[in-house]
Structure formats: C-alpha cells, structure tokens
C-alpha cells in the first residue's frame, strides 16, 4: 500500500503522544457528489474507523481524540442531530469487539446527561469492556465543548471549596486540569483539522495550549492513511520550544 513508505518516514522520527482531530467536511463531501449530508456522515464514520485502525495497529500515538459532535452541533436540524447520534451509537456497538481485540481503550468525553438513553448505555458498556486495554486510547468527544470542560472544572472547584475547604491559593494548573472532565488527557501534541477551516471550534481549549496545528483542505471522508501520516511528518518537522530558547 502506498502509505507504507510514509509510515517508514514517520517511524524514523519522534512520534506524537496525543493527536486530536476535528473531523470536518462531511457535508461538503456529500454536496460535491449530490448526496445527502447523512451519506457524508456515514462515510465520515468509515474514515474514523480507518484512522483508529492505523493508529492502533502501527502504534502512531498513545492517545487519539476525535471531535465527533460539539456542544454547538445541537443547533443543527433535528433530523441531522438524530442521525448523527444514532450513527455514533451504531458505530460504538458494531466496532467495540474488534476494537477491544486490537487492545483499544475507548471512552467518551462530553455532556452525557444530554445523550439519548440507548447511546448512554452503549457508551457505558464499551468503556467498561475496554477499560483495562493498554493499546491506543481513543477519546470520542461527543456533545463536547472546550468551554463546557472549563465550566465543569470551575463547578468542581467550587464544590471542593465548599465540601472540603479547598483554598484559592492551592489552585494551580495541575489542580485545574485534575478537576476537568478531560483530566485523563495529556496535552495535545498534534491538532489536525480537515476541510480547510482554520479554527478550533471550541474543541480542546485547555489541552491544545501548545499543540502543533495542522490544517488540510482534504474533506474528512477522504482523509486516509497517507493523509494522516503526512500530518505526522509535518509535526515531526516542527521546532517546539514551549516559550523557551530554541536549541
Ligand atoms: C463534520 O462535518 C461532522 C460534524 C460536525 C458532526 P460537517 O457536517 O461539519 O461538514 P461540513 O462542514 O458541513 O462540510
Ligand atoms: C466542528 O465542526 C465540530 C466537529 C467536527 C464535531 P463544525 O463544522 O461544527 O464547526 P464550524 O461550524 O465550522 O466552526
Ligand atoms: Mg463543518
């Protein structure tokens, strides 16, 4: 396969620990083919599966966070929202055994109280089933917003102050991160966004503070192994100094 040669290049360099992806462009992909948006989302789910397989099988990174549905996406037409939630539920239900066998650990980040009951049950099932797996950790951001995560942390901090006397002076970055619903995520090394838009759209705001950003015009359903590995090659060419002096 043609991406195998790019994989060799990737292997020769420093691998990212955490890759986060804004999977954008399903609608435009479908429109260009005179298909319904729904068909674009279906093909988008296949692209996500392809990426998980590659990242898990070739051990490209330890954490992969996929932006599947944002807190703002609830404002889309109800038929599209329903379809997306059902597609996510089906995806989780149908792929769980294969993913679990590949050593993948899967969890979901987002406002669970807004999930339909069946989706919620499926999410709990897959999280429990893969909890002890030590391969790729896939985090699906679903009804997720970076601001929601910050608000959750502030709520937890207020509760901790009231219930166990957390002092303002003791609150530092580690404490805040520990109180966020994303506490299990390390900082993002590489943030990819497809479909040409160059914005975060309220994704991982806290964790992306020092992420290397990679934007590609490729629409999400077309984002294949080679496209992902090219993003990693681009990451490997970046100088990261984190505010320090370049070596
Ligand atoms: C990304 O594709 C999927 C979700 C946001 C759920 P879009 O549906 O945003 O596709 P475009 O941006 O309309 O092309
Ligand atoms: C971001 O894409 C959210 C997901 C990929 C799930 P959107 O298509 O919703 O973002 P905007 O509207 O272009 O900012
Ligand atoms: Mg979009």
mmCIF file of C-alpha atoms and ligand atoms in Angstrom:
data_model
loop_
_atom_site.group_PDB
_atom_site.id
_atom_site.type_symbol
_atom_site.label_atom_id
_atom_site.label_comp_id
_atom_site.label_asym_id
_atom_site.label_seq_id
_atom_site.Cartn_x
_atom_site.Cartn_y
_atom_site.Cartn_z
ATOM 1 C CA UNK A 1 0.000 0.000 0.000
ATOM 2 C CA UNK A 2 1.264 3.470 -0.842
ATOM 3 C CA UNK A 3 1.096 4.792 2.738
ATOM 4 C CA UNK A 4 3.629 2.184 3.914
ATOM 5 C CA UNK A 5 6.503 4.280 2.593
ATOM 6 C CA UNK A 6 5.271 7.329 4.527
ATOM 7 C CA UNK A 7 4.995 5.097 7.603
ATOM 8 C CA UNK A 8 8.705 4.327 7.317
ATOM 9 C CA UNK A 9 9.436 8.066 7.409
ATOM 10 C CA UNK A 10 7.133 8.519 10.393
ATOM 11 C CA UNK A 11 8.804 5.713 12.298
ATOM 12 C CA UNK A 12 12.200 7.324 11.842
ATOM 13 C CA UNK A 13 11.102 10.454 13.766
ATOM 14 C CA UNK A 14 9.625 11.492 17.114
ATOM 15 C CA UNK A 15 6.058 10.267 17.475
ATOM 16 C CA UNK A 16 3.288 12.436 18.942
ATOM 17 C CA UNK A 17 1.824 11.180 22.206
ATOM 18 C CA UNK A 18 -1.582 12.781 21.717
ATOM 19 C CA UNK A 19 -3.225 13.537 18.372
ATOM 20 C CA UNK A 20 -6.566 15.354 18.305
ATOM 21 C CA UNK A 21 -8.699 15.636 15.175
ATOM 22 C CA UNK A 22 -11.507 17.994 14.161
ATOM 23 C CA UNK A 23 -13.211 15.730 11.640
ATOM 24 C CA UNK A 24 -14.786 18.364 9.387
ATOM 25 C CA UNK A 25 -16.199 18.391 5.868
ATOM 26 C CA UNK A 26 -18.700 15.518 5.719
ATOM 27 C CA UNK A 27 -21.432 17.841 4.435
ATOM 28 C CA UNK A 28 -19.254 19.354 1.716
ATOM 29 C CA UNK A 29 -18.051 15.907 0.672
ATOM 30 C CA UNK A 30 -21.665 14.794 0.199
ATOM 31 C CA UNK A 31 -22.736 18.009 -1.527
ATOM 32 C CA UNK A 32 -19.953 17.690 -4.103
ATOM 33 C CA UNK A 33 -21.382 14.272 -5.003
ATOM 34 C CA UNK A 34 -25.030 15.342 -4.879
ATOM 35 C CA UNK A 35 -25.561 13.018 -1.942
ATOM 36 C CA UNK A 36 -27.366 13.750 1.302
ATOM 37 C CA UNK A 37 -25.389 15.111 4.276
ATOM 38 C CA UNK A 38 -26.286 11.904 6.060
ATOM 39 C CA UNK A 39 -24.304 9.916 3.478
ATOM 40 C CA UNK A 40 -21.347 12.201 4.152
ATOM 41 C CA UNK A 41 -21.545 11.392 7.865
ATOM 42 C CA UNK A 42 -21.694 7.675 7.071
ATOM 43 C CA UNK A 43 -18.522 7.911 5.011
ATOM 44 C CA UNK A 44 -17.022 10.062 7.761
ATOM 45 C CA UNK A 45 -17.548 7.243 10.273
ATOM 46 C CA UNK A 46 -15.636 4.917 7.930
ATOM 47 C CA UNK A 47 -12.762 7.406 7.808
ATOM 48 C CA UNK A 48 -12.695 7.476 11.623
ATOM 49 C CA UNK A 49 -12.553 3.693 11.744
ATOM 50 C CA UNK A 50 -9.683 3.660 9.238
ATOM 51 C CA UNK A 51 -7.730 6.142 11.326
ATOM 52 C CA UNK A 52 -8.274 4.240 14.577
ATOM 53 C CA UNK A 53 -7.102 1.002 12.934
ATOM 54 C CA UNK A 54 -3.967 2.638 11.604
ATOM 55 C CA UNK A 55 -3.081 4.472 14.822
ATOM 56 C CA UNK A 56 -3.712 1.338 16.908
ATOM 57 C CA UNK A 57 -2.072 -1.152 14.554
ATOM 58 C CA UNK A 58 1.023 0.897 13.834
ATOM 59 C CA UNK A 59 1.269 2.499 17.284
ATOM 60 C CA UNK A 60 1.500 6.008 15.844
ATOM 61 C CA UNK A 61 0.352 7.673 19.076
ATOM 62 C CA UNK A 62 -0.863 6.696 22.544
ATOM 63 C CA UNK A 63 -3.933 8.971 22.637
ATOM 64 C CA UNK A 64 -6.281 9.844 19.773
ATOM 65 C CA UNK A 65 -9.110 12.296 20.470
ATOM 66 C CA UNK A 66 -11.790 12.593 17.806
ATOM 67 C CA UNK A 67 -14.227 15.524 17.707
ATOM 68 C CA UNK A 68 -17.461 13.795 16.711
ATOM 69 C CA UNK A 69 -20.180 16.210 17.906
ATOM 70 C CA UNK A 70 -19.815 19.635 19.507
ATOM 71 C CA UNK A 71 -21.999 21.413 22.052
ATOM 72 C CA UNK A 72 -22.872 23.777 19.173
ATOM 73 C CA UNK A 73 -23.853 20.915 16.839
ATOM 74 C CA UNK A 74 -27.117 20.516 18.824
ATOM 75 C CA UNK A 75 -28.311 23.575 16.868
ATOM 76 C CA UNK A 76 -28.344 21.643 13.586
ATOM 77 C CA UNK A 77 -31.684 20.440 12.163
ATOM 78 C CA UNK A 78 -33.173 17.769 14.484
ATOM 79 C CA UNK A 79 -33.103 15.094 11.748
ATOM 80 C CA UNK A 80 -29.352 15.549 11.326
ATOM 81 C CA UNK A 81 -28.754 15.521 15.087
ATOM 82 C CA UNK A 82 -30.813 12.335 15.447
ATOM 83 C CA UNK A 83 -28.966 10.687 12.608
ATOM 84 C CA UNK A 84 -25.545 11.615 13.987
ATOM 85 C CA UNK A 85 -26.360 10.302 17.453
ATOM 86 C CA UNK A 86 -27.715 7.063 16.023
ATOM 87 C CA UNK A 87 -24.666 6.673 13.793
ATOM 88 C CA UNK A 88 -22.374 7.120 16.798
ATOM 89 C CA UNK A 89 -24.349 4.595 18.790
ATOM 90 C CA UNK A 90 -24.191 2.066 15.934
ATOM 91 C CA UNK A 91 -20.512 2.722 15.384
ATOM 92 C CA UNK A 92 -19.718 2.021 19.013
ATOM 93 C CA UNK A 93 -21.961 -1.051 19.165
ATOM 94 C CA UNK A 94 -20.674 -2.608 15.948
ATOM 95 C CA UNK A 95 -16.988 -1.880 16.334
ATOM 96 C CA UNK A 96 -16.473 -2.496 20.005
ATOM 97 C CA UNK A 97 -15.442 -6.151 19.784
ATOM 98 C CA UNK A 98 -12.954 -5.573 17.012
ATOM 99 C CA UNK A 99 -11.503 -2.523 18.746
ATOM 100 C CA UNK A 100 -11.286 -4.333 22.050
ATOM 101 C CA UNK A 101 -9.467 -7.223 20.364
ATOM 102 C CA UNK A 102 -6.965 -4.733 18.949
ATOM 103 C CA UNK A 103 -6.229 -3.547 22.510
ATOM 104 C CA UNK A 104 -8.011 -0.208 22.067
ATOM 105 C CA UNK A 105 -9.406 1.554 25.107
ATOM 106 C CA UNK A 106 -12.357 3.742 24.200
ATOM 107 C CA UNK A 107 -14.029 6.448 26.245
ATOM 108 C CA UNK A 108 -16.370 9.320 25.602
ATOM 109 C CA UNK A 109 -15.906 12.946 26.667
ATOM 110 C CA UNK A 110 -18.926 15.218 26.812
ATOM 111 C CA UNK A 111 -22.267 16.146 28.314
ATOM 112 C CA UNK A 112 -23.607 12.660 28.972
ATOM 113 C CA UNK A 113 -26.825 13.856 30.523
ATOM 114 C CA UNK A 114 -27.870 15.032 27.048
ATOM 115 C CA UNK A 115 -27.318 11.617 25.414
ATOM 116 C CA UNK A 116 -30.347 9.520 24.468
ATOM 117 C CA UNK A 117 -30.695 6.559 26.842
ATOM 118 C CA UNK A 118 -29.520 3.890 24.394
ATOM 119 C CA UNK A 119 -26.415 5.813 23.434
ATOM 120 C CA UNK A 120 -25.637 6.371 27.073
ATOM 121 C CA UNK A 121 -25.953 2.639 27.811
ATOM 122 C CA UNK A 122 -23.782 1.707 24.821
ATOM 123 C CA UNK A 123 -21.102 4.185 25.895
ATOM 124 C CA UNK A 124 -21.001 2.774 29.426
ATOM 125 C CA UNK A 125 -20.790 -0.752 28.032
ATOM 126 C CA UNK A 126 -17.853 -0.038 25.725
ATOM 127 C CA UNK A 127 -15.988 1.935 28.373
ATOM 128 C CA UNK A 128 -16.322 -0.928 30.817
ATOM 129 C CA UNK A 129 -15.384 -3.538 28.238
ATOM 130 C CA UNK A 130 -12.178 -1.795 27.139
ATOM 131 C CA UNK A 131 -11.200 -0.257 30.489
ATOM 132 C CA UNK A 132 -8.173 -2.487 31.020
ATOM 133 C CA UNK A 133 -6.836 -2.352 27.472
ATOM 134 C CA UNK A 134 -3.374 -0.930 27.135
ATOM 135 C CA UNK A 135 -3.178 -0.143 23.419
ATOM 136 C CA UNK A 136 -4.348 3.052 21.737
ATOM 137 C CA UNK A 137 -6.612 5.214 23.896
ATOM 138 C CA UNK A 138 -9.407 6.611 21.771
ATOM 139 C CA UNK A 139 -11.368 9.500 23.239
ATOM 140 C CA UNK A 140 -14.555 10.351 21.376
ATOM 141 C CA UNK A 141 -15.626 13.944 22.028
ATOM 142 C CA UNK A 142 -19.401 13.829 21.899
ATOM 143 C CA UNK A 143 -21.557 16.768 22.926
ATOM 144 C CA UNK A 144 -18.209 18.227 23.844
ATOM 145 C CA UNK A 145 -17.035 21.813 24.090
ATOM 146 C CA UNK A 146 -13.776 23.199 25.430
ATOM 147 C CA UNK A 147 -15.727 25.838 27.352
ATOM 148 C CA UNK A 148 -18.040 23.186 28.817
ATOM 149 C CA UNK A 149 -14.941 21.403 30.147
ATOM 150 C CA UNK A 150 -13.701 24.620 31.800
ATOM 151 C CA UNK A 151 -17.119 25.279 33.327
ATOM 152 C CA UNK A 152 -17.173 21.721 34.722
ATOM 153 C CA UNK A 153 -13.762 22.313 36.328
ATOM 154 C CA UNK A 154 -14.931 25.559 37.938
ATOM 155 C CA UNK A 155 -18.030 23.817 39.279
ATOM 156 C CA UNK A 156 -15.876 21.053 40.759
ATOM 157 C CA UNK A 157 -13.571 23.646 42.323
ATOM 158 C CA UNK A 158 -16.471 25.476 43.961
ATOM 159 C CA UNK A 159 -17.793 22.170 45.288
ATOM 160 C CA UNK A 160 -14.348 21.221 46.603
ATOM 161 C CA UNK A 161 -14.110 24.598 48.344
ATOM 162 C CA UNK A 162 -17.499 24.128 49.988
ATOM 163 C CA UNK A 163 -17.167 20.457 50.890
ATOM 164 C CA UNK A 164 -13.522 20.011 51.725
ATOM 165 C CA UNK A 165 -12.216 23.531 52.171
ATOM 166 C CA UNK A 166 -10.087 23.821 49.005
ATOM 167 C CA UNK A 167 -8.135 27.067 49.393
ATOM 168 C CA UNK A 168 -7.833 29.528 46.490
ATOM 169 C CA UNK A 169 -4.044 29.727 46.998
ATOM 170 C CA UNK A 170 -3.727 25.992 46.418
ATOM 171 C CA UNK A 171 -5.345 26.140 42.981
ATOM 172 C CA UNK A 172 -2.699 25.867 40.266
ATOM 173 C CA UNK A 173 -2.675 24.473 36.714
ATOM 174 C CA UNK A 174 -2.371 20.877 37.902
ATOM 175 C CA UNK A 175 -5.348 21.293 40.237
ATOM 176 C CA UNK A 176 -7.489 22.835 37.484
ATOM 177 C CA UNK A 177 -6.561 20.111 34.997
ATOM 178 C CA UNK A 178 -7.305 17.455 37.598
ATOM 179 C CA UNK A 179 -10.791 18.884 38.038
ATOM 180 C CA UNK A 180 -11.588 18.942 34.331
ATOM 181 C CA UNK A 181 -13.610 16.164 32.677
ATOM 182 C CA UNK A 182 -10.552 15.777 30.414
ATOM 183 C CA UNK A 183 -8.209 15.110 33.351
ATOM 184 C CA UNK A 184 -7.085 11.809 31.798
ATOM 185 C CA UNK A 185 -5.843 13.526 28.643
ATOM 186 C CA UNK A 186 -2.259 14.669 28.254
ATOM 187 C CA UNK A 187 -1.546 17.903 26.366
ATOM 188 C CA UNK A 188 -2.268 17.686 22.658
ATOM 189 C CA UNK A 189 0.886 17.389 20.557
ATOM 190 C CA UNK A 190 -0.720 17.493 17.123
ATOM 191 C CA UNK A 191 -4.112 19.023 16.325
ATOM 192 C CA UNK A 192 -5.429 18.193 12.857
ATOM 193 C CA UNK A 193 -8.410 19.865 11.192
ATOM 194 C CA UNK A 194 -9.694 18.762 7.817
ATOM 195 C CA UNK A 195 -11.824 20.586 5.215
ATOM 196 C CA UNK A 196 -9.849 23.825 5.068
ATOM 197 C CA UNK A 197 -11.265 25.684 8.062
ATOM 198 C CA UNK A 198 -8.564 27.074 10.340
ATOM 199 C CA UNK A 199 -10.188 27.271 13.762
ATOM 200 C CA UNK A 200 -10.664 25.184 16.888
ATOM 201 C CA UNK A 201 -14.486 25.478 17.034
ATOM 202 C CA UNK A 202 -14.472 25.096 20.828
ATOM 203 C CA UNK A 203 -12.538 21.810 20.859
ATOM 204 C CA UNK A 204 -9.825 21.080 23.454
ATOM 205 C CA UNK A 205 -9.008 24.644 24.517
ATOM 206 C CA UNK A 206 -7.002 23.861 27.646
ATOM 207 C CA UNK A 207 -5.128 20.815 26.288
ATOM 208 C CA UNK A 208 -4.270 22.460 22.967
ATOM 209 C CA UNK A 209 -2.369 25.341 24.585
ATOM 210 C CA UNK A 210 0.878 24.188 22.940
ATOM 211 C CA UNK A 211 -0.425 21.910 20.208
ATOM 212 C CA UNK A 212 1.135 21.984 16.767
ATOM 213 C CA UNK A 213 -1.695 22.868 14.387
ATOM 214 C CA UNK A 214 -2.157 21.155 11.046
ATOM 215 C CA UNK A 215 -4.824 22.218 8.578
ATOM 216 C CA UNK A 216 -5.593 20.379 5.366
ATOM 217 C CA UNK A 217 -8.170 21.054 2.631
ATOM 218 C CA UNK A 218 -8.930 17.309 2.421
ATOM 219 C CA UNK A 219 -12.568 16.647 3.373
ATOM 220 C CA UNK A 220 -12.949 14.238 6.293
ATOM 221 C CA UNK A 221 -14.363 11.225 4.362
ATOM 222 C CA UNK A 222 -11.314 11.391 2.059
ATOM 223 C CA UNK A 223 -8.805 11.629 4.918
ATOM 224 C CA UNK A 224 -6.934 8.341 4.513
ATOM 225 C CA UNK A 225 -3.856 6.671 5.994
ATOM 226 C CA UNK A 226 -1.456 8.622 3.798
ATOM 227 C CA UNK A 227 -3.114 11.941 4.695
ATOM 228 C CA UNK A 228 -2.819 11.193 8.417
ATOM 229 C CA UNK A 229 0.794 10.099 8.156
ATOM 230 C CA UNK A 230 1.628 13.272 6.171
ATOM 231 C CA UNK A 231 0.240 15.286 9.092
ATOM 232 C CA UNK A 232 2.551 13.402 11.448
ATOM 233 C CA UNK A 233 5.518 14.031 9.141
ATOM 234 C CA UNK A 234 4.668 17.751 9.218
ATOM 235 C CA UNK A 235 4.558 17.597 13.033
ATOM 236 C CA UNK A 236 7.953 15.925 13.096
ATOM 237 C CA UNK A 237 9.407 18.847 11.177
ATOM 238 C CA UNK A 238 8.277 21.449 13.738
ATOM 239 C CA UNK A 239 10.605 23.099 16.250
ATOM 240 C CA UNK A 240 8.889 23.023 19.637
ATOM 241 C CA UNK A 241 10.394 25.350 22.207
ATOM 242 C CA UNK A 242 7.417 25.901 24.570
ATOM 243 C CA UNK A 243 8.343 29.517 25.164
ATOM 244 C CA UNK A 244 11.983 28.691 25.786
ATOM 245 C CA UNK A 245 15.030 29.387 23.649
ATOM 246 C CA UNK A 246 15.439 27.254 20.542
ATOM 247 C CA UNK A 247 18.216 24.710 20.989
HETATM 248 C C1 LIG B 1 -18.244 17.266 10.337
HETATM 249 O O1 LIG B 1 -18.762 17.537 9.088
HETATM 250 C C2 LIG B 1 -19.174 16.423 11.176
HETATM 251 C C3 LIG B 1 -19.764 17.128 12.312
HETATM 252 C C4 LIG B 1 -19.541 18.364 12.629
HETATM 253 C C5 LIG B 1 -20.684 16.376 13.129
HETATM 254 P P1 LIG B 1 -19.793 18.719 8.835
HETATM 255 O O2 LIG B 1 -21.178 18.196 8.949
HETATM 256 O O3 LIG B 1 -19.482 19.885 9.702
HETATM 257 O O4 LIG B 1 -19.454 19.043 7.328
HETATM 258 P P2 LIG B 1 -19.468 20.463 6.612
HETATM 259 O O5 LIG B 1 -18.621 21.394 7.429
HETATM 260 O O6 LIG B 1 -20.901 20.894 6.543
HETATM 261 O O7 LIG B 1 -18.864 20.197 5.267
HETATM 262 C C1 LIG B 2 -16.518 21.165 14.426
HETATM 263 O O1 LIG B 2 -17.058 21.221 13.155
HETATM 264 C C2 LIG B 2 -17.170 20.083 15.236
HETATM 265 C C3 LIG B 2 -16.910 18.710 14.807
HETATM 266 C C4 LIG B 2 -16.084 18.337 13.859
HETATM 267 C C5 LIG B 2 -17.616 17.700 15.534
HETATM 268 P P1 LIG B 2 -18.233 22.240 12.768
HETATM 269 O O2 LIG B 2 -18.468 22.059 11.336
HETATM 270 O O3 LIG B 2 -19.367 22.066 13.700
HETATM 271 O O4 LIG B 2 -17.543 23.648 13.090
HETATM 272 P P2 LIG B 2 -17.771 25.090 12.464
HETATM 273 O O5 LIG B 2 -19.244 25.353 12.479
HETATM 274 O O6 LIG B 2 -17.213 25.052 11.071
HETATM 275 O O7 LIG B 2 -16.984 26.003 13.336
HETATM 276 MG MG1 LIG B 3 -18.365 21.570 9.435
#
